[in-house]
């Protein structure tokens, strides 16, 4: 029992001796550390070798990506470590203090600045988070902030597109002889990442490269758009509306609603085109969106359908007194015989030449029959052309 009490007392004494320092001890430590400290001088006692700086990026969230303005914003954290021997001390001298917190404005920190900011260039860090310093002079700096950079979007296959956006930084004032920046991990840490409802991260990369004596730090994100929303709310309604325009040829000519229906559907396609143009960048590089070409095809085909509707209405309004060319009458009657399967005996006779055929008395066919045959041809042709456009678009976007 006495041994048990002795062990408890020993543990309490050890614990007390380790954590018994107070604010006075820490204040004395600060006074001694910064009495002759010059934050303008780079850390590292050996000036013949560059200072080793280790970095790691932790992505927290993708805030926004505005393709029209090329604005890409993410929330993230840089964890940066280095050693500054001037900030080392003997823990026994200061009542076993092994670490402390220091505002970044009081010590030397790596001067790392953005290369591709959306507006103004800015450096890493703020005094919202302090630098953790231990008794060996090892500094652990966490820079938590929102990064706004330029990312030129490639919307060729929008909304099935993939984007590659980078956060790019450089140590302007410190060349490779002064600073050696490295990433222990080649990928971005996604431990605390909140999934985006619009973008899926397919791959990430952390790396450094040297150009003109300066070290550049790059954080790359490979993004893929989640296209389900756009497919259900944009592409499918747009395609259904466009295909619906072909059914104008099913409406009776006597109804008087064909031209109004066709023009209304055409204007709807134009509205969809306007919506797409507002979402996409105005630049033509690297490529214009295939979806824009699809909508443009819908509008052009819709205009042709409207012209065909007007032409069909004019044909339907012709009276029997209006002369019908012989060739048109033959085509109309031949199509009627093929559809009905009752070819006349005169059509099965061989003719010696086209001149003899044209001299024969053409069969009877009204302008109303011509309008119906024309509507059937336009209906099938427009459906076929709409289907071809959709197949080409999804074939290119796949």
mmCIF file of C-alpha atoms in Angstrom:
data_model
loop_
_atom_site.group_PDB
_atom_site.id
_atom_site.type_symbol
_atom_site.label_atom_id
_atom_site.label_comp_id
_atom_site.label_asym_id
_atom_site.label_seq_id
_atom_site.Cartn_x
_atom_site.Cartn_y
_atom_site.Cartn_z
ATOM 1 C CA UNK A 1 0.000 0.000 0.000
ATOM 2 C CA UNK A 2 2.864 2.355 0.817
ATOM 3 C CA UNK A 3 4.431 1.610 -2.566
ATOM 4 C CA UNK A 4 1.148 2.560 -4.258
ATOM 5 C CA UNK A 5 1.037 5.909 -2.459
ATOM 6 C CA UNK A 6 4.671 6.519 -3.293
ATOM 7 C CA UNK A 7 4.031 5.915 -7.015
ATOM 8 C CA UNK A 8 1.039 8.269 -7.016
ATOM 9 C CA UNK A 9 3.040 11.003 -5.329
ATOM 10 C CA UNK A 10 5.881 10.475 -7.808
ATOM 11 C CA UNK A 11 3.527 10.749 -10.807
ATOM 12 C CA UNK A 12 1.970 13.926 -9.415
ATOM 13 C CA UNK A 13 5.397 15.452 -8.875
ATOM 14 C CA UNK A 14 6.537 14.604 -12.385
ATOM 15 C CA UNK A 15 3.324 15.969 -13.898
ATOM 16 C CA UNK A 16 3.612 19.097 -11.784
ATOM 17 C CA UNK A 17 7.229 19.618 -12.772
ATOM 18 C CA UNK A 18 6.411 19.334 -16.486
ATOM 19 C CA UNK A 19 3.405 21.630 -16.563
ATOM 20 C CA UNK A 20 4.120 23.961 -13.677
ATOM 21 C CA UNK A 21 5.220 26.996 -15.705
ATOM 22 C CA UNK A 22 3.117 30.165 -15.567
ATOM 23 C CA UNK A 23 2.633 33.327 -17.585
ATOM 24 C CA UNK A 24 5.637 34.939 -15.905
ATOM 25 C CA UNK A 25 7.905 32.171 -17.161
ATOM 26 C CA UNK A 26 6.511 32.485 -20.676
ATOM 27 C CA UNK A 27 6.852 36.254 -20.569
ATOM 28 C CA UNK A 28 10.494 35.887 -19.577
ATOM 29 C CA UNK A 29 10.978 33.457 -22.465
ATOM 30 C CA UNK A 30 9.509 35.960 -24.930
ATOM 31 C CA UNK A 31 11.708 38.736 -23.604
ATOM 32 C CA UNK A 32 14.837 36.663 -24.048
ATOM 33 C CA UNK A 33 13.861 35.304 -27.488
ATOM 34 C CA UNK A 34 12.976 38.613 -29.101
ATOM 35 C CA UNK A 35 15.447 40.947 -27.408
ATOM 36 C CA UNK A 36 17.911 40.578 -30.300
ATOM 37 C CA UNK A 37 15.647 38.928 -32.880
ATOM 38 C CA UNK A 38 15.504 40.501 -36.356
ATOM 39 C CA UNK A 39 12.537 39.223 -38.344
ATOM 40 C CA UNK A 40 13.930 40.734 -41.560
ATOM 41 C CA UNK A 41 16.696 38.131 -41.631
ATOM 42 C CA UNK A 42 15.969 34.734 -43.121
ATOM 43 C CA UNK A 43 15.884 31.820 -40.713
ATOM 44 C CA UNK A 44 18.731 29.309 -40.736
ATOM 45 C CA UNK A 45 22.187 29.662 -39.158
ATOM 46 C CA UNK A 46 24.124 28.142 -42.049
ATOM 47 C CA UNK A 47 23.839 30.746 -44.813
ATOM 48 C CA UNK A 48 25.680 28.553 -47.317
ATOM 49 C CA UNK A 49 22.651 26.269 -47.632
ATOM 50 C CA UNK A 50 19.025 27.066 -48.409
ATOM 51 C CA UNK A 51 16.423 26.826 -45.687
ATOM 52 C CA UNK A 52 14.247 23.727 -45.951
ATOM 53 C CA UNK A 53 10.543 24.547 -45.917
ATOM 54 C CA UNK A 54 7.942 21.776 -45.944
ATOM 55 C CA UNK A 55 4.385 22.486 -47.131
ATOM 56 C CA UNK A 56 1.108 20.602 -47.293
ATOM 57 C CA UNK A 57 -2.273 21.819 -48.552
ATOM 58 C CA UNK A 58 -5.567 20.782 -46.935
ATOM 59 C CA UNK A 59 -8.642 21.499 -49.064
ATOM 60 C CA UNK A 60 -11.731 22.397 -47.041
ATOM 61 C CA UNK A 61 -14.321 23.321 -49.679
ATOM 62 C CA UNK A 62 -14.849 24.531 -53.232
ATOM 63 C CA UNK A 63 -16.601 27.855 -52.721
ATOM 64 C CA UNK A 64 -17.493 28.742 -56.307
ATOM 65 C CA UNK A 65 -16.419 28.419 -59.910
ATOM 66 C CA UNK A 66 -17.810 31.080 -62.249
ATOM 67 C CA UNK A 67 -16.995 29.930 -65.773
ATOM 68 C CA UNK A 68 -18.109 33.177 -67.405
ATOM 69 C CA UNK A 69 -15.568 35.258 -65.435
ATOM 70 C CA UNK A 70 -12.981 32.470 -64.822
ATOM 71 C CA UNK A 71 -13.226 33.011 -61.056
ATOM 72 C CA UNK A 72 -12.301 29.984 -58.956
ATOM 73 C CA UNK A 73 -12.545 30.178 -55.169
ATOM 74 C CA UNK A 74 -11.636 27.532 -52.598
ATOM 75 C CA UNK A 75 -11.247 27.456 -48.838
ATOM 76 C CA UNK A 76 -8.103 25.706 -47.682
ATOM 77 C CA UNK A 77 -5.220 25.481 -45.245
ATOM 78 C CA UNK A 78 -1.475 25.489 -45.848
ATOM 79 C CA UNK A 79 0.543 23.739 -43.143
ATOM 80 C CA UNK A 80 4.133 25.052 -43.393
ATOM 81 C CA UNK A 81 7.092 23.993 -41.255
ATOM 82 C CA UNK A 82 10.710 25.191 -41.025
ATOM 83 C CA UNK A 83 13.385 25.638 -38.375
ATOM 84 C CA UNK A 84 14.620 28.911 -36.965
ATOM 85 C CA UNK A 85 17.495 28.272 -34.506
ATOM 86 C CA UNK A 86 17.160 31.802 -33.132
ATOM 87 C CA UNK A 87 13.872 30.717 -31.541
ATOM 88 C CA UNK A 88 15.314 27.733 -29.676
ATOM 89 C CA UNK A 89 15.766 27.607 -25.872
ATOM 90 C CA UNK A 90 16.591 25.324 -22.981
ATOM 91 C CA UNK A 91 13.316 24.179 -21.379
ATOM 92 C CA UNK A 92 14.981 23.759 -17.965
ATOM 93 C CA UNK A 93 15.780 27.479 -17.870
ATOM 94 C CA UNK A 94 12.115 28.413 -18.277
ATOM 95 C CA UNK A 95 10.445 25.930 -15.958
ATOM 96 C CA UNK A 96 10.142 23.203 -18.650
ATOM 97 C CA UNK A 97 8.395 25.267 -21.346
ATOM 98 C CA UNK A 98 8.667 23.196 -24.532
ATOM 99 C CA UNK A 99 6.459 25.180 -26.932
ATOM 100 C CA UNK A 100 4.702 28.486 -27.325
ATOM 101 C CA UNK A 101 2.571 30.470 -29.772
ATOM 102 C CA UNK A 102 3.810 33.550 -31.614
ATOM 103 C CA UNK A 103 2.008 35.965 -33.914
ATOM 104 C CA UNK A 104 3.415 35.761 -37.422
ATOM 105 C CA UNK A 105 4.219 39.467 -37.524
ATOM 106 C CA UNK A 106 6.847 38.986 -34.787
ATOM 107 C CA UNK A 107 8.996 36.377 -36.579
ATOM 108 C CA UNK A 108 10.400 35.660 -40.017
ATOM 109 C CA UNK A 109 8.018 33.729 -42.276
ATOM 110 C CA UNK A 110 8.384 32.561 -45.912
ATOM 111 C CA UNK A 111 7.228 35.278 -48.281
ATOM 112 C CA UNK A 112 4.961 33.303 -50.624
ATOM 113 C CA UNK A 113 2.631 35.266 -52.939
ATOM 114 C CA UNK A 114 -0.074 34.239 -55.402
ATOM 115 C CA UNK A 115 0.777 34.263 -59.094
ATOM 116 C CA UNK A 116 -2.731 33.913 -60.575
ATOM 117 C CA UNK A 117 -5.000 35.968 -58.278
ATOM 118 C CA UNK A 118 -8.460 36.892 -59.514
ATOM 119 C CA UNK A 119 -8.069 40.501 -58.401
ATOM 120 C CA UNK A 120 -5.078 41.629 -56.325
ATOM 121 C CA UNK A 121 -2.035 39.566 -55.383
ATOM 122 C CA UNK A 122 -1.861 38.481 -51.751
ATOM 123 C CA UNK A 123 0.460 36.505 -49.508
ATOM 124 C CA UNK A 124 -0.149 33.545 -47.280
ATOM 125 C CA UNK A 125 -1.250 33.822 -43.696
ATOM 126 C CA UNK A 126 -2.882 36.217 -41.261
ATOM 127 C CA UNK A 127 -2.674 36.924 -37.557
ATOM 128 C CA UNK A 128 -5.886 34.982 -36.988
ATOM 129 C CA UNK A 129 -3.710 31.874 -36.549
ATOM 130 C CA UNK A 130 -0.450 31.990 -34.599
ATOM 131 C CA UNK A 131 2.782 30.152 -35.332
ATOM 132 C CA UNK A 132 3.544 27.192 -33.093
ATOM 133 C CA UNK A 133 7.217 27.251 -31.992
ATOM 134 C CA UNK A 134 8.936 24.526 -29.939
ATOM 135 C CA UNK A 135 12.146 24.653 -27.908
ATOM 136 C CA UNK A 136 14.249 23.359 -30.824
ATOM 137 C CA UNK A 137 13.215 26.297 -33.012
ATOM 138 C CA UNK A 138 10.839 24.268 -35.219
ATOM 139 C CA UNK A 139 8.042 26.484 -36.530
ATOM 140 C CA UNK A 140 4.630 25.163 -37.534
ATOM 141 C CA UNK A 141 2.563 27.741 -39.411
ATOM 142 C CA UNK A 142 -1.065 27.177 -40.411
ATOM 143 C CA UNK A 143 -2.492 29.611 -42.995
ATOM 144 C CA UNK A 144 -6.252 29.277 -43.188
ATOM 145 C CA UNK A 145 -7.860 31.476 -45.840
ATOM 146 C CA UNK A 146 -10.024 31.720 -48.940
ATOM 147 C CA UNK A 147 -8.105 31.614 -52.217
ATOM 148 C CA UNK A 148 -9.516 33.440 -55.254
ATOM 149 C CA UNK A 149 -7.634 32.651 -58.457
ATOM 150 C CA UNK A 150 -8.151 32.706 -62.208
ATOM 151 C CA UNK A 151 -9.072 29.407 -63.845
ATOM 152 C CA UNK A 152 -9.875 29.568 -67.555
ATOM 153 C CA UNK A 153 -12.667 27.067 -68.126
ATOM 154 C CA UNK A 154 -12.735 24.698 -71.082
ATOM 155 C CA UNK A 155 -16.486 24.405 -71.745
ATOM 156 C CA UNK A 156 -16.233 22.433 -74.974
ATOM 157 C CA UNK A 157 -18.330 19.585 -73.585
ATOM 158 C CA UNK A 158 -20.433 21.566 -71.114
ATOM 159 C CA UNK A 159 -22.210 20.318 -68.984
ATOM 160 C CA UNK A 160 -20.193 17.078 -69.239
ATOM 161 C CA UNK A 161 -16.918 18.988 -68.986
ATOM 162 C CA UNK A 162 -13.795 18.465 -66.898
ATOM 163 C CA UNK A 163 -11.669 21.311 -65.576
ATOM 164 C CA UNK A 164 -8.129 21.641 -64.245
ATOM 165 C CA UNK A 165 -7.645 24.559 -61.872
ATOM 166 C CA UNK A 166 -4.480 25.500 -59.996
ATOM 167 C CA UNK A 167 -3.509 27.660 -57.048
ATOM 168 C CA UNK A 168 -0.107 29.012 -58.020
ATOM 169 C CA UNK A 169 2.339 30.752 -55.675
ATOM 170 C CA UNK A 170 5.948 31.914 -55.830
ATOM 171 C CA UNK A 171 8.629 32.969 -53.341
ATOM 172 C CA UNK A 172 9.536 36.205 -55.145
ATOM 173 C CA UNK A 173 12.213 37.589 -52.861
ATOM 174 C CA UNK A 174 13.903 34.271 -52.043
ATOM 175 C CA UNK A 175 15.529 32.316 -54.851
ATOM 176 C CA UNK A 176 16.536 28.644 -54.778
ATOM 177 C CA UNK A 177 19.829 29.481 -53.032
ATOM 178 C CA UNK A 178 17.889 30.825 -50.059
ATOM 179 C CA UNK A 179 14.794 28.661 -49.872
ATOM 180 C CA UNK A 180 14.132 24.981 -50.615
ATOM 181 C CA UNK A 181 10.368 24.322 -50.691
ATOM 182 C CA UNK A 182 9.091 20.766 -50.867
ATOM 183 C CA UNK A 183 5.859 18.767 -50.492
ATOM 184 C CA UNK A 184 6.177 15.533 -48.489
ATOM 185 C CA UNK A 185 2.884 14.412 -50.015
ATOM 186 C CA UNK A 186 2.256 14.720 -53.758
ATOM 187 C CA UNK A 187 -1.539 14.930 -53.312
ATOM 188 C CA UNK A 188 -3.834 17.422 -51.652
ATOM 189 C CA UNK A 189 -5.140 16.269 -48.276
ATOM 190 C CA UNK A 190 -8.928 15.850 -48.398
ATOM 191 C CA UNK A 191 -9.479 14.681 -44.815
ATOM 192 C CA UNK A 192 -11.722 17.639 -43.899
ATOM 193 C CA UNK A 193 -13.041 18.334 -47.392
ATOM 194 C CA UNK A 194 -16.785 19.035 -47.750
ATOM 195 C CA UNK A 195 -18.136 17.549 -50.959
ATOM 196 C CA UNK A 196 -19.324 20.037 -53.564
ATOM 197 C CA UNK A 197 -22.768 19.589 -55.051
ATOM 198 C CA UNK A 198 -21.544 20.853 -58.417
ATOM 199 C CA UNK A 199 -17.997 19.516 -58.795
ATOM 200 C CA UNK A 200 -16.412 16.128 -58.170
ATOM 201 C CA UNK A 201 -12.675 15.964 -57.487
ATOM 202 C CA UNK A 202 -11.113 13.268 -59.667
ATOM 203 C CA UNK A 203 -7.460 13.896 -58.844
ATOM 204 C CA UNK A 204 -5.174 16.346 -57.052
ATOM 205 C CA UNK A 205 -1.509 17.314 -57.141
ATOM 206 C CA UNK A 206 1.032 19.231 -55.042
ATOM 207 C CA UNK A 207 4.371 20.077 -56.597
ATOM 208 C CA UNK A 208 7.098 22.684 -56.922
ATOM 209 C CA UNK A 209 9.172 23.733 -59.903
ATOM 210 C CA UNK A 210 11.974 26.215 -60.470
ATOM 211 C CA UNK A 211 11.833 28.894 -63.125
ATOM 212 C CA UNK A 212 14.313 31.759 -63.532
ATOM 213 C CA UNK A 213 15.770 31.079 -60.083
ATOM 214 C CA UNK A 214 12.417 31.294 -58.243
ATOM 215 C CA UNK A 215 10.508 28.420 -56.710
ATOM 216 C CA UNK A 216 6.876 28.093 -57.797
ATOM 217 C CA UNK A 217 4.340 26.240 -55.658
ATOM 218 C CA UNK A 218 1.386 24.654 -57.460
ATOM 219 C CA UNK A 219 -1.741 23.043 -56.052
ATOM 220 C CA UNK A 220 -3.734 21.417 -58.856
ATOM 221 C CA UNK A 221 -7.319 20.145 -58.805
ATOM 222 C CA UNK A 222 -8.852 17.961 -61.521
ATOM 223 C CA UNK A 223 -12.598 18.599 -61.445
ATOM 224 C CA UNK A 224 -15.535 16.914 -63.149
ATOM 225 C CA UNK A 225 -18.915 18.608 -63.302
ATOM 226 C CA UNK A 226 -21.867 16.784 -61.774
ATOM 227 C CA UNK A 227 -24.119 16.969 -64.836
ATOM 228 C CA UNK A 228 -27.328 15.302 -63.588
ATOM 229 C CA UNK A 229 -28.969 18.629 -62.758
ATOM 230 C CA UNK A 230 -28.145 20.148 -66.159
ATOM 231 C CA UNK A 231 -29.288 17.017 -67.964
ATOM 232 C CA UNK A 232 -32.672 17.025 -66.230
ATOM 233 C CA UNK A 233 -33.317 20.770 -66.161
ATOM 234 C CA UNK A 234 -31.687 21.985 -69.367
ATOM 235 C CA UNK A 235 -30.718 19.490 -72.057
ATOM 236 C CA UNK A 236 -33.762 17.181 -71.913
ATOM 237 C CA UNK A 237 -36.379 19.997 -71.787
ATOM 238 C CA UNK A 238 -34.528 21.845 -74.545
ATOM 239 C CA UNK A 239 -34.451 18.727 -76.755
ATOM 240 C CA UNK A 240 -38.113 17.864 -76.090
ATOM 241 C CA UNK A 241 -39.177 21.398 -76.997
ATOM 242 C CA UNK A 242 -37.099 21.292 -80.180
ATOM 243 C CA UNK A 243 -38.469 17.905 -81.273
ATOM 244 C CA UNK A 244 -41.993 19.084 -80.475
ATOM 245 C CA UNK A 245 -41.643 21.620 -83.266
ATOM 246 C CA UNK A 246 -41.614 18.809 -85.847
ATOM 247 C CA UNK A 247 -45.161 17.865 -84.819
ATOM 248 C CA UNK A 248 -46.461 21.122 -86.235
ATOM 249 C CA UNK A 249 -46.857 19.238 -89.526
ATOM 250 C CA UNK A 250 -49.391 16.935 -87.843
ATOM 251 C CA UNK A 251 -51.745 19.855 -87.172
ATOM 252 C CA UNK A 252 -54.438 20.338 -89.834
ATOM 253 C CA UNK A 253 -53.790 23.194 -92.214
ATOM 254 C CA UNK A 254 -57.343 24.424 -91.693
ATOM 255 C CA UNK A 255 -56.776 24.967 -87.961
ATOM 256 C CA UNK A 256 -54.877 28.213 -88.551
ATOM 257 C CA UNK A 257 -52.593 27.573 -85.554
ATOM 258 C CA UNK A 258 -49.614 26.071 -87.335
ATOM 259 C CA UNK A 259 -47.590 29.251 -87.892
ATOM 260 C CA UNK A 260 -48.218 30.512 -84.340
ATOM 261 C CA UNK A 261 -47.246 27.160 -82.848
ATOM 262 C CA UNK A 262 -44.051 26.975 -84.897
ATOM 263 C CA UNK A 263 -42.977 30.534 -84.060
ATOM 264 C CA UNK A 264 -43.641 29.983 -80.330
ATOM 265 C CA UNK A 265 -41.451 26.879 -80.225
ATOM 266 C CA UNK A 266 -38.753 28.720 -82.178
ATOM 267 C CA UNK A 267 -38.745 31.557 -79.646
ATOM 268 C CA UNK A 268 -38.494 29.009 -76.818
ATOM 269 C CA UNK A 269 -35.318 27.589 -78.385
ATOM 270 C CA UNK A 270 -33.912 31.117 -78.609
ATOM 271 C CA UNK A 271 -34.616 31.614 -74.869
ATOM 272 C CA UNK A 272 -32.703 28.414 -74.075
ATOM 273 C CA UNK A 273 -29.817 29.677 -76.209
ATOM 274 C CA UNK A 274 -29.776 32.939 -74.232
ATOM 275 C CA UNK A 275 -29.667 31.033 -70.925
ATOM 276 C CA UNK A 276 -26.692 28.977 -72.079
ATOM 277 C CA UNK A 277 -24.817 32.059 -73.294
ATOM 278 C CA UNK A 278 -25.165 33.668 -69.848
ATOM 279 C CA UNK A 279 -23.560 30.657 -68.161
ATOM 280 C CA UNK A 280 -20.623 30.212 -70.519
ATOM 281 C CA UNK A 281 -17.575 32.464 -71.042
ATOM 282 C CA UNK A 282 -17.545 34.743 -74.062
ATOM 283 C CA UNK A 283 -14.049 33.670 -75.128
ATOM 284 C CA UNK A 284 -13.687 31.382 -78.147
ATOM 285 C CA UNK A 285 -10.579 29.646 -76.779
ATOM 286 C CA UNK A 286 -9.845 26.838 -76.378
ATOM 287 C CA UNK A 287 -13.176 25.884 -77.964
ATOM 288 C CA UNK A 288 -16.786 26.992 -78.125
ATOM 289 C CA UNK A 289 -19.236 24.761 -76.283
ATOM 290 C CA UNK A 290 -20.717 21.931 -78.351
ATOM 291 C CA UNK A 291 -23.994 22.628 -76.547
ATOM 292 C CA UNK A 292 -24.024 26.089 -78.129
ATOM 293 C CA UNK A 293 -23.722 24.511 -81.579
ATOM 294 C CA UNK A 294 -26.546 22.098 -80.683
ATOM 295 C CA UNK A 295 -28.825 24.969 -79.697
ATOM 296 C CA UNK A 296 -27.820 26.902 -82.789
ATOM 297 C CA UNK A 297 -28.743 23.842 -84.868
ATOM 298 C CA UNK A 298 -32.097 23.683 -83.099
ATOM 299 C CA UNK A 299 -32.754 27.347 -83.914
ATOM 300 C CA UNK A 300 -31.732 26.975 -87.585
ATOM 301 C CA UNK A 301 -33.831 23.831 -88.010
ATOM 302 C CA UNK A 302 -36.710 25.544 -86.213
ATOM 303 C CA UNK A 303 -36.490 28.444 -88.666
ATOM 304 C CA UNK A 304 -36.551 26.003 -91.602
ATOM 305 C CA UNK A 305 -39.573 24.252 -90.094
ATOM 306 C CA UNK A 306 -41.344 27.617 -89.805
ATOM 307 C CA UNK A 307 -40.600 28.387 -93.463
ATOM 308 C CA UNK A 308 -41.872 24.949 -94.487
ATOM 309 C CA UNK A 309 -45.064 25.522 -92.488
ATOM 310 C CA UNK A 310 -45.646 28.812 -94.307
ATOM 311 C CA UNK A 311 -44.944 27.134 -97.654
ATOM 312 C CA UNK A 312 -47.339 24.288 -96.816
ATOM 313 C CA UNK A 313 -50.059 26.795 -95.887
ATOM 314 C CA UNK A 314 -49.607 28.517 -99.249
ATOM 315 C CA UNK A 315 -49.804 25.202 -101.132
ATOM 316 C CA UNK A 316 -52.953 24.282 -99.216
ATOM 317 C CA UNK A 317 -54.566 27.594 -100.170
ATOM 318 C CA UNK A 318 -54.153 27.004 -103.930
ATOM 319 C CA UNK A 319 -57.400 26.380 -105.858
ATOM 320 C CA UNK A 320 -57.980 23.926 -108.657
ATOM 321 C CA UNK A 321 -57.633 26.803 -111.088
ATOM 322 C CA UNK A 322 -53.972 27.158 -110.131
ATOM 323 C CA UNK A 323 -51.779 25.362 -112.636
ATOM 324 C CA UNK A 324 -49.859 22.372 -111.282
ATOM 325 C CA UNK A 325 -46.631 21.354 -113.040
ATOM 326 C CA UNK A 326 -46.744 17.883 -114.642
ATOM 327 C CA UNK A 327 -43.634 16.701 -112.770
ATOM 328 C CA UNK A 328 -45.122 17.691 -109.400
ATOM 329 C CA UNK A 329 -48.379 15.908 -110.289
ATOM 330 C CA UNK A 330 -46.495 12.715 -111.235
ATOM 331 C CA UNK A 331 -44.477 12.817 -107.992
ATOM 332 C CA UNK A 332 -47.614 13.345 -105.908
ATOM 333 C CA UNK A 333 -49.540 10.515 -107.568
ATOM 334 C CA UNK A 334 -46.542 8.151 -107.540
ATOM 335 C CA UNK A 335 -46.086 8.678 -103.796
ATOM 336 C CA UNK A 336 -49.803 8.093 -103.275
ATOM 337 C CA UNK A 337 -49.696 4.816 -105.218
ATOM 338 C CA UNK A 338 -46.637 3.569 -103.301
ATOM 339 C CA UNK A 339 -48.220 4.322 -99.943
ATOM 340 C CA UNK A 340 -51.564 2.744 -100.835
ATOM 341 C CA UNK A 341 -49.966 -0.246 -102.606
ATOM 342 C CA UNK A 342 -52.296 0.066 -105.615
ATOM 343 C CA UNK A 343 -50.132 1.006 -108.509
ATOM 344 C CA UNK A 344 -52.128 1.631 -111.662
ATOM 345 C CA UNK A 345 -51.446 -0.417 -114.779
ATOM 346 C CA UNK A 346 -50.222 2.649 -116.588
ATOM 347 C CA UNK A 347 -47.416 3.117 -114.051
ATOM 348 C CA UNK A 348 -46.149 -0.443 -114.665
ATOM 349 C CA UNK A 349 -45.788 0.038 -118.419
ATOM 350 C CA UNK A 350 -42.343 0.700 -119.762
ATOM 351 C CA UNK A 351 -41.741 4.084 -121.384
ATOM 352 C CA UNK A 352 -39.208 4.587 -124.099
ATOM 353 C CA UNK A 353 -37.978 7.955 -122.949
ATOM 354 C CA UNK A 354 -38.703 10.853 -120.617
ATOM 355 C CA UNK A 355 -40.133 12.896 -123.508
ATOM 356 C CA UNK A 356 -42.802 10.254 -124.213
ATOM 357 C CA UNK A 357 -43.615 10.021 -120.518
ATOM 358 C CA UNK A 358 -44.127 13.766 -120.224
ATOM 359 C CA UNK A 359 -46.379 13.806 -123.278
ATOM 360 C CA UNK A 360 -48.866 11.389 -121.648
ATOM 361 C CA UNK A 361 -51.857 12.801 -119.801
ATOM 362 C CA UNK A 362 -50.821 13.093 -116.121
ATOM 363 C CA UNK A 363 -53.085 11.567 -113.497
ATOM 364 C CA UNK A 364 -55.304 13.804 -111.392
ATOM 365 C CA UNK A 365 -53.896 15.184 -108.081
ATOM 366 C CA UNK A 366 -55.162 18.164 -106.048
ATOM 367 C CA UNK A 367 -53.148 20.841 -104.287
ATOM 368 C CA UNK A 368 -54.519 19.534 -101.001
ATOM 369 C CA UNK A 369 -52.877 16.175 -101.752
ATOM 370 C CA UNK A 370 -49.599 17.929 -102.520
ATOM 371 C CA UNK A 371 -49.746 19.793 -99.177
ATOM 372 C CA UNK A 372 -50.378 16.532 -97.286
ATOM 373 C CA UNK A 373 -47.464 14.788 -99.037
ATOM 374 C CA UNK A 374 -45.235 17.799 -98.311
ATOM 375 C CA UNK A 375 -46.214 17.804 -94.614
ATOM 376 C CA UNK A 376 -45.448 14.089 -94.308
ATOM 377 C CA UNK A 377 -42.027 14.551 -95.896
ATOM 378 C CA UNK A 378 -41.171 17.534 -93.689
ATOM 379 C CA UNK A 379 -42.329 15.744 -90.531
ATOM 380 C CA UNK A 380 -40.130 12.693 -91.121
ATOM 381 C CA UNK A 381 -37.166 14.760 -92.299
ATOM 382 C CA UNK A 382 -37.245 17.136 -89.311
ATOM 383 C CA UNK A 383 -37.475 14.264 -86.811
ATOM 384 C CA UNK A 384 -34.521 12.618 -88.500
ATOM 385 C CA UNK A 385 -32.438 15.814 -88.413
ATOM 386 C CA UNK A 386 -33.260 16.466 -84.740
ATOM 387 C CA UNK A 387 -32.238 12.903 -83.858
ATOM 388 C CA UNK A 388 -28.981 13.261 -85.786
ATOM 389 C CA UNK A 389 -28.085 16.444 -83.865
ATOM 390 C CA UNK A 390 -28.755 14.833 -80.476
ATOM 391 C CA UNK A 391 -26.741 11.708 -81.357
ATOM 392 C CA UNK A 392 -23.777 13.791 -82.543
ATOM 393 C CA UNK A 393 -23.838 15.942 -79.378
ATOM 394 C CA UNK A 394 -23.894 13.025 -76.939
ATOM 395 C CA UNK A 395 -21.344 11.189 -79.070
ATOM 396 C CA UNK A 396 -18.915 14.110 -78.777
ATOM 397 C CA UNK A 397 -19.606 14.719 -75.077
ATOM 398 C CA UNK A 398 -19.266 11.090 -73.993
#
